[in-house]
Short mmCIF file of C-alpha atoms in Angstrom, two decimals:
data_model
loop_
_atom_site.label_atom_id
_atom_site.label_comp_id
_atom_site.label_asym_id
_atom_site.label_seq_id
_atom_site.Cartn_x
_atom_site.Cartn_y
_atom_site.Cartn_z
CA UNK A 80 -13.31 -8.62 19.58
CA UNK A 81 -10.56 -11.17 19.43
CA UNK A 82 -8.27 -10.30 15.56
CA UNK A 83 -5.74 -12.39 16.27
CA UNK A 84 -6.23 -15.92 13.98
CA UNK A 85 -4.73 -18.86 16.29
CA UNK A 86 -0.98 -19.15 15.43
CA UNK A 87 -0.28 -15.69 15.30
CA UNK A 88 1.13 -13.43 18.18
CA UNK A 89 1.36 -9.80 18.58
CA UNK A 90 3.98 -7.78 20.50
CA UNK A 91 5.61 -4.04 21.00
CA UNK A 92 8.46 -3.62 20.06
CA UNK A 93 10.36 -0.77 21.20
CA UNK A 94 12.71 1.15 18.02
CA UNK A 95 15.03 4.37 17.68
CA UNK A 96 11.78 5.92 16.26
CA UNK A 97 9.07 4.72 18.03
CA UNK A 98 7.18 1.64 19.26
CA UNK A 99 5.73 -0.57 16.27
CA UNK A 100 3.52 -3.62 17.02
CA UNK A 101 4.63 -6.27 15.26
CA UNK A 102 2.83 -9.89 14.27
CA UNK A 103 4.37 -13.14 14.15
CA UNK A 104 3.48 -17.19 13.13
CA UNK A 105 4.01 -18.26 17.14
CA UNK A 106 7.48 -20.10 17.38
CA UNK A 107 8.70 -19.76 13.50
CA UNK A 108 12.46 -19.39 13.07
CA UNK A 109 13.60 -19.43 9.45
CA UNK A 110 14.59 -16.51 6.94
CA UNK A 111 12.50 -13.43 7.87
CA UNK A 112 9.73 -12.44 5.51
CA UNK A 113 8.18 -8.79 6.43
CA UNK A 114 4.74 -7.50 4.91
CA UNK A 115 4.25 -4.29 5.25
CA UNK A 116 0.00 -3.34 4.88
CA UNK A 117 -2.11 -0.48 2.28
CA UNK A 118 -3.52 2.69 3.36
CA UNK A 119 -6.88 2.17 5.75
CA UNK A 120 -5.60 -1.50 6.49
CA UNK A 121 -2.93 -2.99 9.47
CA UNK A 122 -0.92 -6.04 9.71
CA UNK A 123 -4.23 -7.92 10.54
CA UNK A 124 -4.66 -7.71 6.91
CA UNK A 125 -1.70 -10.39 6.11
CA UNK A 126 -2.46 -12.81 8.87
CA UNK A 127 -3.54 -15.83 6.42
CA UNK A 128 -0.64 -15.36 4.15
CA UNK A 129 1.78 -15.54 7.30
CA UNK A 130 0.66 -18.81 8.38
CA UNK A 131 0.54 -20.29 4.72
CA UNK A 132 4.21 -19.72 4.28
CA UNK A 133 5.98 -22.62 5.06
CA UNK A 134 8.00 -23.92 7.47
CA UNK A 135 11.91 -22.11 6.77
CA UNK A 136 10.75 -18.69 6.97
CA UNK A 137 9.73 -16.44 9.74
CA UNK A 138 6.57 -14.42 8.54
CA UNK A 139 6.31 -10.71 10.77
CA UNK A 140 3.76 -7.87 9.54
CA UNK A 141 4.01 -4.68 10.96
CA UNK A 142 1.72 -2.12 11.66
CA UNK A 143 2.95 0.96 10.41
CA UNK A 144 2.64 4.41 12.21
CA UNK A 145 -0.77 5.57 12.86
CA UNK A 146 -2.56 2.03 12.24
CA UNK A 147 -2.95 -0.91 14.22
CA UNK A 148 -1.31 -0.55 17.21
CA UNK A 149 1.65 1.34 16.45
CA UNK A 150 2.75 4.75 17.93
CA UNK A 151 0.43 6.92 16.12
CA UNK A 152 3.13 9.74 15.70
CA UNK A 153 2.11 12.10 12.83
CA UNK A 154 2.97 11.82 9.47
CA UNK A 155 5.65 14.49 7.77
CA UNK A 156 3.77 14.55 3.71
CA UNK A 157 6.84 16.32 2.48
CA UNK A 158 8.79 13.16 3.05
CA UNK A 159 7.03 11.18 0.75
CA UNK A 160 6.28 7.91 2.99
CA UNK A 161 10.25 8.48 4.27
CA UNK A 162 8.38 8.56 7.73
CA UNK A 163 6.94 4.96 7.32
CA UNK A 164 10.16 3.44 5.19
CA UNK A 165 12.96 4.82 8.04
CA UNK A 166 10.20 3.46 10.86
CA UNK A 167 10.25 -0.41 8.99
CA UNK A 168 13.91 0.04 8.75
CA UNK A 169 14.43 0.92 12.68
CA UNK A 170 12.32 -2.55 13.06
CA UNK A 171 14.53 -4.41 11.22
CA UNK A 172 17.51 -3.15 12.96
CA UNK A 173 15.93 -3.18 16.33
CA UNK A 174 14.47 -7.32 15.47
CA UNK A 175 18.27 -7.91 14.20
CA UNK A 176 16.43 -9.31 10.81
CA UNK A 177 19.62 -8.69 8.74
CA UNK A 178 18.31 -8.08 5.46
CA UNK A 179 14.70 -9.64 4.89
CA UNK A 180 12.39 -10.17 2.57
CA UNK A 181 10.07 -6.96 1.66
CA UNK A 182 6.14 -7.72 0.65
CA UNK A 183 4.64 -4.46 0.66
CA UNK A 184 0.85 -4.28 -0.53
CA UNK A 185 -0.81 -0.75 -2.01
CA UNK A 186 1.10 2.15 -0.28
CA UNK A 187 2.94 -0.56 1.50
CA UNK A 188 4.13 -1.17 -2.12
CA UNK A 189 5.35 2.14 -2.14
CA UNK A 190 6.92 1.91 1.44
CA UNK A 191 8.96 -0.98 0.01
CA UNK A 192 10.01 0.90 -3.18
CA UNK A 193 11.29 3.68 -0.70
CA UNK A 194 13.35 1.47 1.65
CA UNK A 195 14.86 -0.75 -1.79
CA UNK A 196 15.69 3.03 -3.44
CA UNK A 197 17.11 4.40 -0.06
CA UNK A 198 19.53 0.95 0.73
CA UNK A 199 19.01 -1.75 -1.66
CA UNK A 200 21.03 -3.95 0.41
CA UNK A 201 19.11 -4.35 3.25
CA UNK A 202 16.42 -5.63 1.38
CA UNK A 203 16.78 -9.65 -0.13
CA UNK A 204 13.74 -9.55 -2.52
CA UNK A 205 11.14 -7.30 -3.01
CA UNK A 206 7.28 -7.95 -3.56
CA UNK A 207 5.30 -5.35 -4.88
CA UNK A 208 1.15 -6.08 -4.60
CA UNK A 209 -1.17 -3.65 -6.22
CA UNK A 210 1.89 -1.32 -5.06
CA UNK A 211 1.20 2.53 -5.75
CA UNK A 212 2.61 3.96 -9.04
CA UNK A 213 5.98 5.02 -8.28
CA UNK A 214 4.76 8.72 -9.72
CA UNK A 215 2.34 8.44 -6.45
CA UNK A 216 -1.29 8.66 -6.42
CA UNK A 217 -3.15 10.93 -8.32
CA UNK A 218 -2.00 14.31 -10.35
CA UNK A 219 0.01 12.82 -13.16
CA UNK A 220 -0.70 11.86 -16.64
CA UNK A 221 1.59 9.94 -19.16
CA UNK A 222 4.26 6.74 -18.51
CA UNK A 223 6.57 9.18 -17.02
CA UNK A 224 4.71 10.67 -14.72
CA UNK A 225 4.19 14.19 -15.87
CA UNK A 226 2.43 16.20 -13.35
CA UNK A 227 -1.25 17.28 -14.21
CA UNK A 228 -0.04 21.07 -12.70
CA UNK A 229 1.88 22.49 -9.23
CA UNK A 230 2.19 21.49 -5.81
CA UNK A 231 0.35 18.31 -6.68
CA UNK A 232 -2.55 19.29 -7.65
CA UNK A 233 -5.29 16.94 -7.85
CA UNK A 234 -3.90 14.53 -5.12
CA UNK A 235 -3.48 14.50 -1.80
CA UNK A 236 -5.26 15.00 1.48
CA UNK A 237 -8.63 16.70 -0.48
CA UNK A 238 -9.00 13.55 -2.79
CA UNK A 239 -10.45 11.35 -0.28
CA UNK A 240 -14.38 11.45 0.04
CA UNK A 241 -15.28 12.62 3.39
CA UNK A 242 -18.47 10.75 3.86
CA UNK A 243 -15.80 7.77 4.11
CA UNK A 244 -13.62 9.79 6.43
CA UNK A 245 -16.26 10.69 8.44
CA UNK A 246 -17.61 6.95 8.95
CA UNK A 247 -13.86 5.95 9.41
CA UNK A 248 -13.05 8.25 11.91
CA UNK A 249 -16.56 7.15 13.73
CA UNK A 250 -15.92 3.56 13.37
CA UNK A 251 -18.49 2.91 11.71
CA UNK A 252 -19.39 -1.12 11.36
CA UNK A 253 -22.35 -1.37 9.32
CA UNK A 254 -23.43 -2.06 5.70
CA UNK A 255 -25.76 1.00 5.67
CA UNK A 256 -23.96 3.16 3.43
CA UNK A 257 -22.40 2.32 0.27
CA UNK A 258 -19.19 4.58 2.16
CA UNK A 259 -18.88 2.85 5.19
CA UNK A 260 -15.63 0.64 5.44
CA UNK A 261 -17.35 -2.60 5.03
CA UNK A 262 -18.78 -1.72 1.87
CA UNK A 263 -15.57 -0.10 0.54
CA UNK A 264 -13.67 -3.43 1.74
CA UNK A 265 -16.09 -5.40 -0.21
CA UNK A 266 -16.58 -3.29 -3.28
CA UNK A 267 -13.31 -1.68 -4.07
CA UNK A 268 -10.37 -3.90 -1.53
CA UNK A 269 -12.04 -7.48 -3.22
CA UNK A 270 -13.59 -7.81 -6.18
CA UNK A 271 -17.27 -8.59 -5.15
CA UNK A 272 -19.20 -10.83 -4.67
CA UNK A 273 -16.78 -12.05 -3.05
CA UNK A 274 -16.77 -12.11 0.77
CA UNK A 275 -13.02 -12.76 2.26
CA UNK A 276 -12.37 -15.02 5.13
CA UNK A 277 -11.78 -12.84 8.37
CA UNK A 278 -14.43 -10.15 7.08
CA UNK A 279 -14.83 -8.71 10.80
CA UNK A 280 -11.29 -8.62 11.83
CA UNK A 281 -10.59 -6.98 8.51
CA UNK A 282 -13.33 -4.28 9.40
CA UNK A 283 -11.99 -3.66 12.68
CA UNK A 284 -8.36 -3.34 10.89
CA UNK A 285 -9.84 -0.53 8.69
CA UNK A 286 -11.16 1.03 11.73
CA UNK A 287 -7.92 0.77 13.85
CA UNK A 288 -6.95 3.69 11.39
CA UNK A 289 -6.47 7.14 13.07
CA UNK A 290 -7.57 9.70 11.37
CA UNK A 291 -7.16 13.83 11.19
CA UNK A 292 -5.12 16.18 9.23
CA UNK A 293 -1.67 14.58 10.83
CA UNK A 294 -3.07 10.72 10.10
CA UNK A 295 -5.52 9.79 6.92
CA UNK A 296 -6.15 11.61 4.75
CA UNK A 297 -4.19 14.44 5.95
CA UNK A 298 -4.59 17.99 5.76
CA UNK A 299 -6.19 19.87 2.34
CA UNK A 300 -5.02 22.28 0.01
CA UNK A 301 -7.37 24.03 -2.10
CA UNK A 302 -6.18 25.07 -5.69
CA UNK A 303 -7.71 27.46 -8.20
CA UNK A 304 -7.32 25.42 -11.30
CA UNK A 305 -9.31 22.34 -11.62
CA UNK A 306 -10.26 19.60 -9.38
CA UNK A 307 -9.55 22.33 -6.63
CA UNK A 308 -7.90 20.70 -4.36
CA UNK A 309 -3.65 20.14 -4.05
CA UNK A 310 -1.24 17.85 -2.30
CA UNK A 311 -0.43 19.27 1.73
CA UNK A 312 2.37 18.76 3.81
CA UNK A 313 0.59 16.10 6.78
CA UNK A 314 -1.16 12.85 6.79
CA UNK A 315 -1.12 10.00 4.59
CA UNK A 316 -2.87 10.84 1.28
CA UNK A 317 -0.60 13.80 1.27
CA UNK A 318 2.82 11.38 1.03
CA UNK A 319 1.63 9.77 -1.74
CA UNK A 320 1.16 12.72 -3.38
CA UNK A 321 3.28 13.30 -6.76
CA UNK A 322 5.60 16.19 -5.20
CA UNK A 323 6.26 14.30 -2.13
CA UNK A 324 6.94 10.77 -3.64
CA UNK A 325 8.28 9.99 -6.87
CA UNK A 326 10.89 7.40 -7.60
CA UNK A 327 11.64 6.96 -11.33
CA UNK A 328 14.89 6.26 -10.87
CA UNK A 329 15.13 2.75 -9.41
CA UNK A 330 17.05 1.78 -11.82
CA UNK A 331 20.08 3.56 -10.62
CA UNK A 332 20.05 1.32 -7.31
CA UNK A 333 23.23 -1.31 -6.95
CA UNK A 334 22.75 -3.72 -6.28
CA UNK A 335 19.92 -5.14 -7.75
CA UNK A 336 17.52 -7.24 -5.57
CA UNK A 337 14.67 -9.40 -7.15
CA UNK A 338 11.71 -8.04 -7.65
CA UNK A 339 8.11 -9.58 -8.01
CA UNK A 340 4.86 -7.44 -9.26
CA UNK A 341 1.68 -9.17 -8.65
CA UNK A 342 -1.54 -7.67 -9.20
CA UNK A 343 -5.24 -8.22 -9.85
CA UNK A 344 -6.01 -7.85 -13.47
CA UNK A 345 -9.63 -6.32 -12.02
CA UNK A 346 -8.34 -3.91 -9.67
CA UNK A 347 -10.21 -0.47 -9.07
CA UNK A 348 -8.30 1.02 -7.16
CA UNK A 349 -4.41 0.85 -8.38
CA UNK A 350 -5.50 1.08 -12.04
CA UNK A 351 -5.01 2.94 -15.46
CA UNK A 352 -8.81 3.80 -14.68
CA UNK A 353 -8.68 4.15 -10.75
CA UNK A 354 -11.82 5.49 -9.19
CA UNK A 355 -10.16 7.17 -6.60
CA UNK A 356 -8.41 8.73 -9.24
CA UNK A 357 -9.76 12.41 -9.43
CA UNK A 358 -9.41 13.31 -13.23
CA UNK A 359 -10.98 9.42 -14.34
CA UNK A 360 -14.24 10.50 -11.88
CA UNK A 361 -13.91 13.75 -14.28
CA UNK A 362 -13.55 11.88 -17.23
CA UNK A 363 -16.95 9.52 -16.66
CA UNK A 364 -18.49 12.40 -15.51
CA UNK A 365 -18.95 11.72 -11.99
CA UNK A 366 -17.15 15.19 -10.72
CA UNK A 367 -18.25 18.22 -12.68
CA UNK A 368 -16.05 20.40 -15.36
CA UNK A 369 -13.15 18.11 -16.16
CA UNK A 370 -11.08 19.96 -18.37
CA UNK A 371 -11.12 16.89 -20.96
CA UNK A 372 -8.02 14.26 -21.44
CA UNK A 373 -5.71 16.80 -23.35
CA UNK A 374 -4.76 18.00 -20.15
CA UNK A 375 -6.03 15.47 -17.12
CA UNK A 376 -6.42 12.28 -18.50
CA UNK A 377 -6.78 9.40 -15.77
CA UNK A 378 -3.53 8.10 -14.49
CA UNK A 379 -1.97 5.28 -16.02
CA UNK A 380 -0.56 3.96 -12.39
CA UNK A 381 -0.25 0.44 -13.92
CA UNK A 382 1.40 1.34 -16.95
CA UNK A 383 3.69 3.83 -14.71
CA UNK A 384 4.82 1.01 -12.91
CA UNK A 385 5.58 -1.17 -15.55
CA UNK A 386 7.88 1.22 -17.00
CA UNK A 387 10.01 1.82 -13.73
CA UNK A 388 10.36 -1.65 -13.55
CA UNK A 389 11.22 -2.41 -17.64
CA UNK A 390 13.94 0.65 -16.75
CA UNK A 391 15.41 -1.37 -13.98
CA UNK A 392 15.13 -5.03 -16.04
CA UNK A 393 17.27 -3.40 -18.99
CA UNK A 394 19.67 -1.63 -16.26
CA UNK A 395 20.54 -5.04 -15.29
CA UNK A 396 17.61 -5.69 -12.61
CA UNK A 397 15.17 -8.42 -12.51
CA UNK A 398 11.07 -8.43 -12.48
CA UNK A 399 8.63 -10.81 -12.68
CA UNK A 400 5.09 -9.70 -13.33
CA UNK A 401 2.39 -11.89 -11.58
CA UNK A 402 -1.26 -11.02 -13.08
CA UNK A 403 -4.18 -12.54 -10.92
CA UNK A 404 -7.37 -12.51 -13.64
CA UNK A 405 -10.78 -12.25 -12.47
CA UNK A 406 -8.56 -10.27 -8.91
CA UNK A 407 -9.28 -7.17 -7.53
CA UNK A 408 -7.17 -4.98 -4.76
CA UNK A 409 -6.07 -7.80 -2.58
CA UNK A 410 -4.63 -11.14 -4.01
CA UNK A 411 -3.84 -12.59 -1.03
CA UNK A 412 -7.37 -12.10 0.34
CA UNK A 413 -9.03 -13.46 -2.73
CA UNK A 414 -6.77 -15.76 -4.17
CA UNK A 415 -4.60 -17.06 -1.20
CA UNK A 416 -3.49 -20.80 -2.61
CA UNK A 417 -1.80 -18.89 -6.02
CA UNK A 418 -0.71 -15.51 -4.32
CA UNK A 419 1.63 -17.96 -1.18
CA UNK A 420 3.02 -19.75 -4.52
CA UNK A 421 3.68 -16.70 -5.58
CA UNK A 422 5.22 -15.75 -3.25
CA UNK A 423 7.38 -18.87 -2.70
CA UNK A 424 9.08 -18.15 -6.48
CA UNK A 425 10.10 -14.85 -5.74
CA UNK A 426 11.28 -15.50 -2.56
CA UNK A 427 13.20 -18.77 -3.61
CA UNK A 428 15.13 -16.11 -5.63
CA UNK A 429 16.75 -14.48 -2.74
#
């Protein structure tokens, strides 16, 4: 199946850490704009935004390790998405892109938030889409990230449903089950009915995806205190987990790049009421013997995020919060006109 939309090339490109595949608007110099993709995506997923930026910047997506076409080299949990921030970093250096702009979408959110806490100066602005909380995903409760118990315990590795792991990992193209990656896509990336331009090449971007205990989700840790499972130390679910990544302290950075949060006001799965969110499926009932909301209330990842980013506004930072209503997971799938202008502001800014 051809995934490429004309205008847009795809190359290797050879780095210190390993060999990323890397998409680009064919012959567009300018200031370099770099999206980085979500979990269970690739850069196929930003190829509509890259050619609606205008002429003056260079548009590149990367796939990042273990999607796409990128080295699938395994993923250290313990890092806390370290392994996919230092890999985007060794493509800017190896591409000579100075310091670009960052659009990082869902844990590409939080790959951005990593590279912008680890250097802020190699980054010019920063956009944050549907971005995970900066407490991670899963296993807190509160603004500040207070973890629901050890070892992050309800996250991780064991959270994701394995009937969708198992049709992932088979590449599984049909609408059959309500847990193949079509159906996820259009129930839980979009916010149906809608049906997004691309639908097949986004299907076979979900399915470029490897998968195993060293890839997504990762491996599982089972825990004796409720929802039984806990955070490893491989794969992808696992580095998103609250022990592994946690950056409350962005405020500290200097300096202080611009930086633009936009989100769909309907989103289900970066929400205050995520249902991949372990203790909200306890709290509707959906897994058994939730201990109640004294102790695992759902995780408030929007509200999480807004407080990072109100620490870094008063600490002399800037935000700008972009709410898309009637939006889901993906803005610049379902609203691509207002996300690019979007865009354009923030990145005027820089």
């Amino acid at each position: 199946m051809i995934t490429l939309l004309p205008g847009i090339v795809a190359r290797r490109v050879p780095t210190e850490r390993l060999t990323a595949n890397v998409l680009e608007v064919d012959g567009r110099t300018g200031t370099p704009v770099l999206f980085v993709h979500g979990n269970v995506s690739s850069s196929l997923f930003w190829q509509r935004t890259m050619l609606d930026l205008p002429e003056g910047y260079r548009p590149l997506a990367v796939d990042l390790r273990g999607f796409g076409d990128t080295d699938p080299l395994p993923v250290d949990a313990t890092r806390g998405l370290r392994d996919h921030a230092e890999d985007v970093v060794a493509l800017v250096r190896a591409l000579d892109l100075g310091s670009p702009h960052l659009v990082g979408w869902s844990m590409g959110g939080g790959v951005v938030l990593r590279i912008l806490r680890a250097d802020p100066t190699a980054v010019r602005t920063a956009t944050l889409v549907n971005p995970v909380s900066p407490y991670g995903f899963g296993g807190t409760r509160g603004v500040d990230g207070e973890p629901l118990g050890p070892a992050g315990l309800g996250a991780g590795g064991g959270a994701a449903n394995p009937d969708f792991v198992r049709l992932l990992a088979a590449g599984d193209r049909s609408d059959d089950s309500p847990l193949s990656p079509r159906q996820v896509l259009l129930s839980y990336y979009v916010k149906p009915p809608l049906r997004p331009a691309d639908l097949e090449v986004l299907v076979e971007s979900m399915l470029s995806t490897r998968t195993g205990e060293d890839h997504y989700p990762g491996d599982l840790v089972a825990a004796r205190d409720w929802p039984g499972v806990a955070a490893g130390g491989r794969g992808v679910l696992n580095s998103m987990a609250p022990n592994h990544f946690r950056i409350d302290d962005l405020h500290t950075i200097s300096p202080k790049p611009p930086i633009c949060w936009i989100r769909g006001a309907d989103d289900q799965i970066v929400s205050d009421a995520s249902v991949f969110d372990l203790a909200f499926l306890g709290s509707v009932g959906a897994l058994p013997d939730w201990p109640g909301a004294g102790t695992h209330p759902p995780q408030p990842m929007v509200a999480q995020t807004r407080a990072v980013l109100e620490r870094y506004a008063r600490a002399g930072g800037t935000f700008d919060e972009v709410v898309f209503p009637d939006t889901g997971h993906s803005p610049h799938l379902e609203r691509p006109a207002e996300f690019v202008a979007a865009l354009r502001e923030i990145l005027a800014k820089g």
